[in-house]
PDB file of C-alpha atoms in Angstrom:
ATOM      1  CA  UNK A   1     148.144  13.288 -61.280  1.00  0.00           C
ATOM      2  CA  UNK A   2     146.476  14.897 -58.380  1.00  0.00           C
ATOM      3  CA  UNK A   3     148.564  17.658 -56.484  1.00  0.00           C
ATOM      4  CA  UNK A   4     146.440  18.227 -53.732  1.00  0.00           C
ATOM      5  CA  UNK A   5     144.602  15.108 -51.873  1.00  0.00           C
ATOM      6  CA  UNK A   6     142.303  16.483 -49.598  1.00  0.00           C
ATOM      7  CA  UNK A   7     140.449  14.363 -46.828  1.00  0.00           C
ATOM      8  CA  UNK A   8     137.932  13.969 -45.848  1.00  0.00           C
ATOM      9  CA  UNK A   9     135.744  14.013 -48.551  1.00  0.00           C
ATOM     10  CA  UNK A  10     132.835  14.389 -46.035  1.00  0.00           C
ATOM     11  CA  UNK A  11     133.013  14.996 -42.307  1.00  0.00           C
ATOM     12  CA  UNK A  12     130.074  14.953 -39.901  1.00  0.00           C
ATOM     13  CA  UNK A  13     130.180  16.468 -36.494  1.00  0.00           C
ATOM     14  CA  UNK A  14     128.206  17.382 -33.593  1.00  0.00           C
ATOM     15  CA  UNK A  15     127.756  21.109 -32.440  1.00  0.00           C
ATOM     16  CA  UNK A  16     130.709  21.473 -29.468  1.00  0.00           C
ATOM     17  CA  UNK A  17     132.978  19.125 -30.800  1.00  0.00           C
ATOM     18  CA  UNK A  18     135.867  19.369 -33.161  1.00  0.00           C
ATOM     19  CA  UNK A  19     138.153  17.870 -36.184  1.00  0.00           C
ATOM     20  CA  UNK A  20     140.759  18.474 -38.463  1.00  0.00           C
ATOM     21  CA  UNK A  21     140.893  18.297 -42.674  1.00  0.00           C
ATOM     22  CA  UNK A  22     144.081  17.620 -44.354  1.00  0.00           C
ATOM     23  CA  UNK A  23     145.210  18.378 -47.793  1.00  0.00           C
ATOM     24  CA  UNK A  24     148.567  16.324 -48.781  1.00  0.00           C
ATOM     25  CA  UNK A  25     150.872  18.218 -51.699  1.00  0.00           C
ATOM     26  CA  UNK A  26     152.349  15.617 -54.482  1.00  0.00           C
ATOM     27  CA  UNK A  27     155.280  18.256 -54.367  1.00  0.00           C
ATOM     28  CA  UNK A  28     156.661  21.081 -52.207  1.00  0.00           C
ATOM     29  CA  UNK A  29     154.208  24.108 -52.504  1.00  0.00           C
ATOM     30  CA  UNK A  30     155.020  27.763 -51.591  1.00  0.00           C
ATOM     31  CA  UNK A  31     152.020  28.647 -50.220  1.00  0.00           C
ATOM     32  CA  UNK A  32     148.836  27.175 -48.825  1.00  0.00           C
ATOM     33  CA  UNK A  33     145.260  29.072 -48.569  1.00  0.00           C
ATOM     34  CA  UNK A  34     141.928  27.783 -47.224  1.00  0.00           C
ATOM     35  CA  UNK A  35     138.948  28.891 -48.399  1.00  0.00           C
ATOM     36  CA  UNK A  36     134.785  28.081 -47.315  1.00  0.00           C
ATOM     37  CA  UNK A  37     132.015  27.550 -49.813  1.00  0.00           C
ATOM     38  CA  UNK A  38     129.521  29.537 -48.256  1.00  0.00           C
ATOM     39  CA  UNK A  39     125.330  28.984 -49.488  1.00  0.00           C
ATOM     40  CA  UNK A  40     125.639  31.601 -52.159  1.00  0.00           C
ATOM     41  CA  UNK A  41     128.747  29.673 -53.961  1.00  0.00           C
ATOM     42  CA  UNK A  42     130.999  32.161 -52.605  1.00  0.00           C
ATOM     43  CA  UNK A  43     134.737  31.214 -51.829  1.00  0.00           C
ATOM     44  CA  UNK A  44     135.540  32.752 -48.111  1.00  0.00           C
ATOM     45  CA  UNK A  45     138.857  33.647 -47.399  1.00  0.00           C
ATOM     46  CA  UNK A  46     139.613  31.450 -43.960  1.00  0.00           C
ATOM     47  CA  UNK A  47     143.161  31.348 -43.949  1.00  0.00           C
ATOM     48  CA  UNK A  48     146.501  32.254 -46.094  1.00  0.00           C
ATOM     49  CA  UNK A  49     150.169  30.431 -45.225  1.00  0.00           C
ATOM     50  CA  UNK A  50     152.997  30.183 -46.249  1.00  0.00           C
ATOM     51  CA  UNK A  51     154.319  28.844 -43.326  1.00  0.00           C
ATOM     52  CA  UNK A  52     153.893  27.568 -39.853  1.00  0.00           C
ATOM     53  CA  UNK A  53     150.288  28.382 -38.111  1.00  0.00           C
ATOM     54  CA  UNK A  54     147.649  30.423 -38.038  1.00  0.00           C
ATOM     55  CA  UNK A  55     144.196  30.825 -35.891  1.00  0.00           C
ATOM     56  CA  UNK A  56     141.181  32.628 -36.223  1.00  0.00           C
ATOM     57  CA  UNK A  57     138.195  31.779 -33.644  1.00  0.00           C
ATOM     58  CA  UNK A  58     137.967  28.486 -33.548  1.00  0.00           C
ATOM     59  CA  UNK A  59     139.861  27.629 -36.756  1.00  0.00           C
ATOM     60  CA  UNK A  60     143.465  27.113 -36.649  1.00  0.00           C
ATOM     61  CA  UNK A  61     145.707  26.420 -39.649  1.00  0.00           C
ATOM     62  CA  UNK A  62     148.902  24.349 -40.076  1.00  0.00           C
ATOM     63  CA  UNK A  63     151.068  24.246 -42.943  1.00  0.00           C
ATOM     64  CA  UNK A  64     154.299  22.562 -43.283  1.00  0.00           C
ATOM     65  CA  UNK A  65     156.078  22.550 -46.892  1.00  0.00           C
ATOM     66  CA  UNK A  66     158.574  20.476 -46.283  1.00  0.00           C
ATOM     67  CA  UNK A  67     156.216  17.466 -45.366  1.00  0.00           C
ATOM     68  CA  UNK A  68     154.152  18.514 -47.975  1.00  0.00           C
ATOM     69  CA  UNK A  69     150.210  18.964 -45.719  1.00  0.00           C
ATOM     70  CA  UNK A  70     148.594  21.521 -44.364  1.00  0.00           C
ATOM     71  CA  UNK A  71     145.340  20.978 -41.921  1.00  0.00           C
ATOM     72  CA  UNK A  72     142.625  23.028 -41.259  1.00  0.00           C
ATOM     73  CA  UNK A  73     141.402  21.962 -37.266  1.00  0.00           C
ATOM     74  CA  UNK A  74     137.910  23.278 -36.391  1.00  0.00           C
ATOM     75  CA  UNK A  75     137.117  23.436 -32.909  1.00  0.00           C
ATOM     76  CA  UNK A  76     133.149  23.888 -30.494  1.00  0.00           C
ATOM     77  CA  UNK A  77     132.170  23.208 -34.057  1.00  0.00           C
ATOM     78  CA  UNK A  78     128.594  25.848 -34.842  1.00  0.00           C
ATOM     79  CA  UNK A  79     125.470  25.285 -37.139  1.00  0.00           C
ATOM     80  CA  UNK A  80     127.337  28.178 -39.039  1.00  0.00           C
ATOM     81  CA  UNK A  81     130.972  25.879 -39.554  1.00  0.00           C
ATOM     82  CA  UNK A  82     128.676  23.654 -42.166  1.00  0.00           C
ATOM     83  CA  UNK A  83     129.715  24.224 -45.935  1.00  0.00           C
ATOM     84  CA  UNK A  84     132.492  22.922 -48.018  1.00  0.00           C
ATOM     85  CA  UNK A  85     136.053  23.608 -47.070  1.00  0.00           C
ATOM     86  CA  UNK A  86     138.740  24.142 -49.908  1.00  0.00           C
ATOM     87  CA  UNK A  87     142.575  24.055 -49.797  1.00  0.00           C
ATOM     88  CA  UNK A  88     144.891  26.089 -52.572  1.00  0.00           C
ATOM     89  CA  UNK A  89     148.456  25.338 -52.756  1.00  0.00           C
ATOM     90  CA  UNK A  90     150.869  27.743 -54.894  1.00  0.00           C
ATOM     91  CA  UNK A  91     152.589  25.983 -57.403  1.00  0.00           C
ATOM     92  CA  UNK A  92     152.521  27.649 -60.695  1.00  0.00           C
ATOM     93  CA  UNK A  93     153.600  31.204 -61.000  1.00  0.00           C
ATOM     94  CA  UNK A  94     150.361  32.553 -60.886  1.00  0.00           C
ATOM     95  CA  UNK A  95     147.702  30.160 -60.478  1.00  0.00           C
ATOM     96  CA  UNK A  96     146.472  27.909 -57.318  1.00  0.00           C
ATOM     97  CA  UNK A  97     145.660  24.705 -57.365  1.00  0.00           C
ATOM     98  CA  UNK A  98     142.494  23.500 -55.439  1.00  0.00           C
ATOM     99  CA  UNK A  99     141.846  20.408 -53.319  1.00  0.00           C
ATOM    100  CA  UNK A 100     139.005  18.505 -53.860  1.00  0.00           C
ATOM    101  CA  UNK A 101     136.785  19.782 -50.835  1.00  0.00           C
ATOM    102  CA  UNK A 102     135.921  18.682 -47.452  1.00  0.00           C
ATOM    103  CA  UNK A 103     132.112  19.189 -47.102  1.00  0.00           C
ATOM    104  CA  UNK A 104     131.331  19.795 -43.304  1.00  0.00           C
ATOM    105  CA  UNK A 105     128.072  19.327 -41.787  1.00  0.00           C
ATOM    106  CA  UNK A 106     127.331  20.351 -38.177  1.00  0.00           C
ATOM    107  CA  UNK A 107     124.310  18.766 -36.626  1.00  0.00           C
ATOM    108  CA  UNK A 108     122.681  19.934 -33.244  1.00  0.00           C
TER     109      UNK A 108
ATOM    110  CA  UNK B   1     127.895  43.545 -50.740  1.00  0.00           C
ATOM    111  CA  UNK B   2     129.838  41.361 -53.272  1.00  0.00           C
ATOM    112  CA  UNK B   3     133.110  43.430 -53.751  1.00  0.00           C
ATOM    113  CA  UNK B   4     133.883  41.404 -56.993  1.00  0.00           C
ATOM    114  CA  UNK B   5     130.390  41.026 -59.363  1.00  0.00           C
ATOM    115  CA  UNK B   6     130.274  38.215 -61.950  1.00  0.00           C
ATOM    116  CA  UNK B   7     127.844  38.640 -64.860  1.00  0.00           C
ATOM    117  CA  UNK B   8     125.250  36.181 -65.669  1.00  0.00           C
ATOM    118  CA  UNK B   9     125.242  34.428 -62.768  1.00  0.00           C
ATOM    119  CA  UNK B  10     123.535  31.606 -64.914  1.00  0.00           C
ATOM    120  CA  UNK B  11     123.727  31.013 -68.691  1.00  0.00           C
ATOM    121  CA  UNK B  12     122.700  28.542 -70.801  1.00  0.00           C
ATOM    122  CA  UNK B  13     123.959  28.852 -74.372  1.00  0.00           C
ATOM    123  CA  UNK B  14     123.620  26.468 -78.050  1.00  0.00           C
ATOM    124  CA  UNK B  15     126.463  24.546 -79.227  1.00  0.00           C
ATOM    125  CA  UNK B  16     128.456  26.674 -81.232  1.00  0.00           C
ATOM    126  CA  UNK B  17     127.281  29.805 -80.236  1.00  0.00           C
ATOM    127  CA  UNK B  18     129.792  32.657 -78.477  1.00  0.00           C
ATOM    128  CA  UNK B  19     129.004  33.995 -74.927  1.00  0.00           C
ATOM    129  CA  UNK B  20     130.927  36.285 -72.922  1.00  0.00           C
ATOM    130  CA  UNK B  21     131.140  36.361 -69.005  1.00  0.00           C
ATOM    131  CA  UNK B  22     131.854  39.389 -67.140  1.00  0.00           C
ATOM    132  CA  UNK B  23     133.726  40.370 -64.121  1.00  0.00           C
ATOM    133  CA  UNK B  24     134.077  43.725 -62.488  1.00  0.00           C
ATOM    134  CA  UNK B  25     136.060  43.500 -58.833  1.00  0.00           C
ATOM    135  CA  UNK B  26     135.772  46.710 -56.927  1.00  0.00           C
ATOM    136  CA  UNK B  27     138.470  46.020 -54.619  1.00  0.00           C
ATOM    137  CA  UNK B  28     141.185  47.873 -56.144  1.00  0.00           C
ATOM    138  CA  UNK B  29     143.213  44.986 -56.676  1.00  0.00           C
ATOM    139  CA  UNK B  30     145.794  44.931 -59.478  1.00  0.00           C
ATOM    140  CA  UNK B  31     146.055  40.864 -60.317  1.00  0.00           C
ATOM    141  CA  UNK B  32     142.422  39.208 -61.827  1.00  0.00           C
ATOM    142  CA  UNK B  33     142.177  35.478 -62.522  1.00  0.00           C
ATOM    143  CA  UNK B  34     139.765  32.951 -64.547  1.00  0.00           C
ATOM    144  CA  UNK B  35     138.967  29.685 -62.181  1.00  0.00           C
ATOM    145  CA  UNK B  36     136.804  26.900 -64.213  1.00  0.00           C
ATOM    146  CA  UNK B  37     135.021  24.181 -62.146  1.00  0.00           C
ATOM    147  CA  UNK B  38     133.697  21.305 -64.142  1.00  0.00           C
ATOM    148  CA  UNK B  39     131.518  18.819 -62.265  1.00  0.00           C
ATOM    149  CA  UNK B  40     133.409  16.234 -60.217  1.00  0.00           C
ATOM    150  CA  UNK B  41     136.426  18.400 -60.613  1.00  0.00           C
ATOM    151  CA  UNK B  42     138.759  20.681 -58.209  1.00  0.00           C
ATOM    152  CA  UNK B  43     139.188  24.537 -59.449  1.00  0.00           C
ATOM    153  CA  UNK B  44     141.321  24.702 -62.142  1.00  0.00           C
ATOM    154  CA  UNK B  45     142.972  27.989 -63.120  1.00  0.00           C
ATOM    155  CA  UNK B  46     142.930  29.242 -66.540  1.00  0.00           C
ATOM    156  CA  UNK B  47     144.235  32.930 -66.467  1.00  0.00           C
ATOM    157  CA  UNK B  48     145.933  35.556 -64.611  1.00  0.00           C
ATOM    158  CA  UNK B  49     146.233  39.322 -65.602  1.00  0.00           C
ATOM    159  CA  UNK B  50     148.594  41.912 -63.524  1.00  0.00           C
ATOM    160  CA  UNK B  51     148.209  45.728 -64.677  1.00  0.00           C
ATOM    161  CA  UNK B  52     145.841  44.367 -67.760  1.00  0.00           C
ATOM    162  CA  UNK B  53     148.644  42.232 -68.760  1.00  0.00           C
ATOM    163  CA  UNK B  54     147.867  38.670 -69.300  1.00  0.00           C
ATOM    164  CA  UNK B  55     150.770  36.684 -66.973  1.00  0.00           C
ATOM    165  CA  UNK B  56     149.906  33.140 -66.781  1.00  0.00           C
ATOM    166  CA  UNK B  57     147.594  30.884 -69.413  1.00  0.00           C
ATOM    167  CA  UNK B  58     146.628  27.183 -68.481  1.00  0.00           C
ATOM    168  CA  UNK B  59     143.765  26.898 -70.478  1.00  0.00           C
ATOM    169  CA  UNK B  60     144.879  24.910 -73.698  1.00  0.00           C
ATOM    170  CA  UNK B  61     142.135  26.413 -76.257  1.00  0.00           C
ATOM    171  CA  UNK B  62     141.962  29.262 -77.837  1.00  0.00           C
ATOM    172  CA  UNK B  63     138.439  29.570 -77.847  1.00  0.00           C
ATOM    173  CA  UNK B  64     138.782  30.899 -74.179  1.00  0.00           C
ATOM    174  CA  UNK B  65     140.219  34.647 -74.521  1.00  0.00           C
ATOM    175  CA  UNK B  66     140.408  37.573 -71.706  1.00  0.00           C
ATOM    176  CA  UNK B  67     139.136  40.642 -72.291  1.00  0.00           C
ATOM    177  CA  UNK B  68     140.540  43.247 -70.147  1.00  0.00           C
ATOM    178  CA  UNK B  69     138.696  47.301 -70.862  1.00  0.00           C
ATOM    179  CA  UNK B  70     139.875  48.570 -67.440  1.00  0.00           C
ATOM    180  CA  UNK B  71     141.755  47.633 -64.543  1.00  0.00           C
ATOM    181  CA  UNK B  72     138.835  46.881 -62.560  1.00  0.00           C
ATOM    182  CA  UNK B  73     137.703  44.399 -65.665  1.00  0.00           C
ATOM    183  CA  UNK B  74     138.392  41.446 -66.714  1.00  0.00           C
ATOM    184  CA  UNK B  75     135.679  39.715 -69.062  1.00  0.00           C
ATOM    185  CA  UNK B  76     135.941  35.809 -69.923  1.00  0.00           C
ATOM    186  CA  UNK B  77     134.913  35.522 -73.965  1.00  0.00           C
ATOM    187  CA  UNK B  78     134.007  31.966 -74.752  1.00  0.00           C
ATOM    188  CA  UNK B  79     133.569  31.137 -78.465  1.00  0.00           C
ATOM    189  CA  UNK B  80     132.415  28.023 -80.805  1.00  0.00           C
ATOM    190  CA  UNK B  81     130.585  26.772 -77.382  1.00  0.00           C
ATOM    191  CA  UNK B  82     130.741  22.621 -76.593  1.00  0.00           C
ATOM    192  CA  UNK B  83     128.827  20.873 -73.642  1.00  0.00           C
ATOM    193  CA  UNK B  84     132.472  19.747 -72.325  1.00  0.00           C
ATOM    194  CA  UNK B  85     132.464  23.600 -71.681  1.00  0.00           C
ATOM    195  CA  UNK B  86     129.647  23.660 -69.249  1.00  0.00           C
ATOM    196  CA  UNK B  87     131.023  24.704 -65.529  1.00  0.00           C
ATOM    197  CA  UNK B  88     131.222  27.305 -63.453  1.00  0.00           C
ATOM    198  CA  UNK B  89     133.827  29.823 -64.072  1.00  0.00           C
ATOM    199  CA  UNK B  90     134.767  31.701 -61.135  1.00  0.00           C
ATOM    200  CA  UNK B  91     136.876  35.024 -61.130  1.00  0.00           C
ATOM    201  CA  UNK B  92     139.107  36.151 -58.610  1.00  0.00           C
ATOM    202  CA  UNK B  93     141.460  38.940 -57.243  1.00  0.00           C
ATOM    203  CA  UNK B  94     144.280  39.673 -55.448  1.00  0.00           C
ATOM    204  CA  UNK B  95     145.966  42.881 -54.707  1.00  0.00           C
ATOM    205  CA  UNK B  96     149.260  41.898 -56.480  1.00  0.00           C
ATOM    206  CA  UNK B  97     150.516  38.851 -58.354  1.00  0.00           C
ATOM    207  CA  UNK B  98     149.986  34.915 -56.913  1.00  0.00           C
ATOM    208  CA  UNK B  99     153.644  34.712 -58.197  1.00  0.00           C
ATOM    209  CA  UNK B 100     155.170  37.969 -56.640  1.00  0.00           C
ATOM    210  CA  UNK B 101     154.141  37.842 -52.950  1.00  0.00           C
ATOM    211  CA  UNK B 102     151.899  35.598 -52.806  1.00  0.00           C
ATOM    212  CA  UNK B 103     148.324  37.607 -51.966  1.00  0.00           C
ATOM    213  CA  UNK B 104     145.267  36.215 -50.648  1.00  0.00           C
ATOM    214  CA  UNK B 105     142.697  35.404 -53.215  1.00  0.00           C
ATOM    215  CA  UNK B 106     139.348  37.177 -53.208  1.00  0.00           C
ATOM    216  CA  UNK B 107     136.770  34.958 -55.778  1.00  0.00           C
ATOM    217  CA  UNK B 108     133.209  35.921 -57.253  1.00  0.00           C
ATOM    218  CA  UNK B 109     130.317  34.116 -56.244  1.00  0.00           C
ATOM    219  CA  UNK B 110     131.103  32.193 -59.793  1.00  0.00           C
ATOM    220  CA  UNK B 111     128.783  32.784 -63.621  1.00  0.00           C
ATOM    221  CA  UNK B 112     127.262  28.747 -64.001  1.00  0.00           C
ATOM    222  CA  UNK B 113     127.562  28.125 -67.655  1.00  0.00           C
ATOM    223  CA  UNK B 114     125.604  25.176 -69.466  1.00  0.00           C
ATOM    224  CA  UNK B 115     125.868  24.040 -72.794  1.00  0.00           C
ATOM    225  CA  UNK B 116     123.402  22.345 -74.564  1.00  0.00           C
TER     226      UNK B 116
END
């Protein structure tokens, strides 16, 4: 079954405000990493954890493995925050194993 | 600039027929990796290669075969083609092993492969 349940599937938001997406692991996970779709298909780097939090701008990442989620909050959300978000989890030795997607639009 | 260039970036090939996807990453990394993405699918990942060595393999057929020339190289050779093959096949880098320390990722902006 799925190892990584990301949600939302979709997420509107207004420029200035903020959310969170959340990607729940089936199992514990060593290691989470988020990544953006940008226009070109390109998979941004955003954030890499293997524990506790991170921030960056106006993203901030969470990841707990014990409780098995990590969340991605964005906050004074920009035109530029639109795209789809993906989460990676570690499981395998080498490999990551991708969420769904969250895709973000940011209207003015 | 694109630090890790993927070759075609689109492809569309006959059932049957052999095609080969390239990948050259220019960020000195040692680790390279396959990702496949099939519509209405998360990434999967099909390979991983430290030093040229071929370390992981999650891809079931053995149509699907690495080629790695250099260190910097790590080709994706796809043969006996089938339309359950079209997706977009990413590759990736990292400066070591996902299952040493855990590096970040670094992907391609992906070769979109359709079978017909």
């Amino acid at each position: 079954g799925d190892q990584v349940e990301q949600s939302p599937s979709a997420l509107s938001l207004h420029e200035g405000t903020g959310s969170a997406l959340r990607c729940n692991f089936t199992t514990t996970m060593r290691a989470v990493q988020w990544f953006r779709k940008n226009s070109r298909g390109s998979l941004i780097n955003l954030f890499y954890l293997a524990s506790g939090t991170k921030e960056n701008g106006r993203l901030k990442s969470a990841f707990d493995s014990k409780e098995r989620y990590s969340t991605l909050h964005i906050r004074d959300a920009q035109l530029e925050d639109s795209g789809t978000y993906f989460c990676a989890a570690a499981l395998y030795a080498q490999g990551l194993t991708f969420g769904l997607g969250t895709r973000v639009s940011v209207f003015p | 600039d694109p630090k890790i260039i993927q070759k075609p970036k689109y492809l569309v090939a006959v059932t049957g027929s052999e095609k080969i996807l390239i990948c050259e990453q220019y960020l000195g990394h040692n680790a390279m990796y396959w990702y496949r993405q099939s519509a209405k699918k998360p990434l999967e990942f099909m390979f991983s290669y430290s030093y040229q060595k071929l370390m992981d393999n999650q891809t079931a057929s053995s149509r699907f075969q690495p080629q790695s020339s250099k260190k910097n190289h790590l080709d994706l050779q796809i043969t006996a083609l089938k339309p359950d093959d079209s997706a977009t096949y990413f590759c990736a880098s990292s400066q070591d092993g996902q299952g040493l320390s855990g590096n970040t990722l670094y992907f391609g902006e992906g070769s979109r492969l359709i079978v017909v």
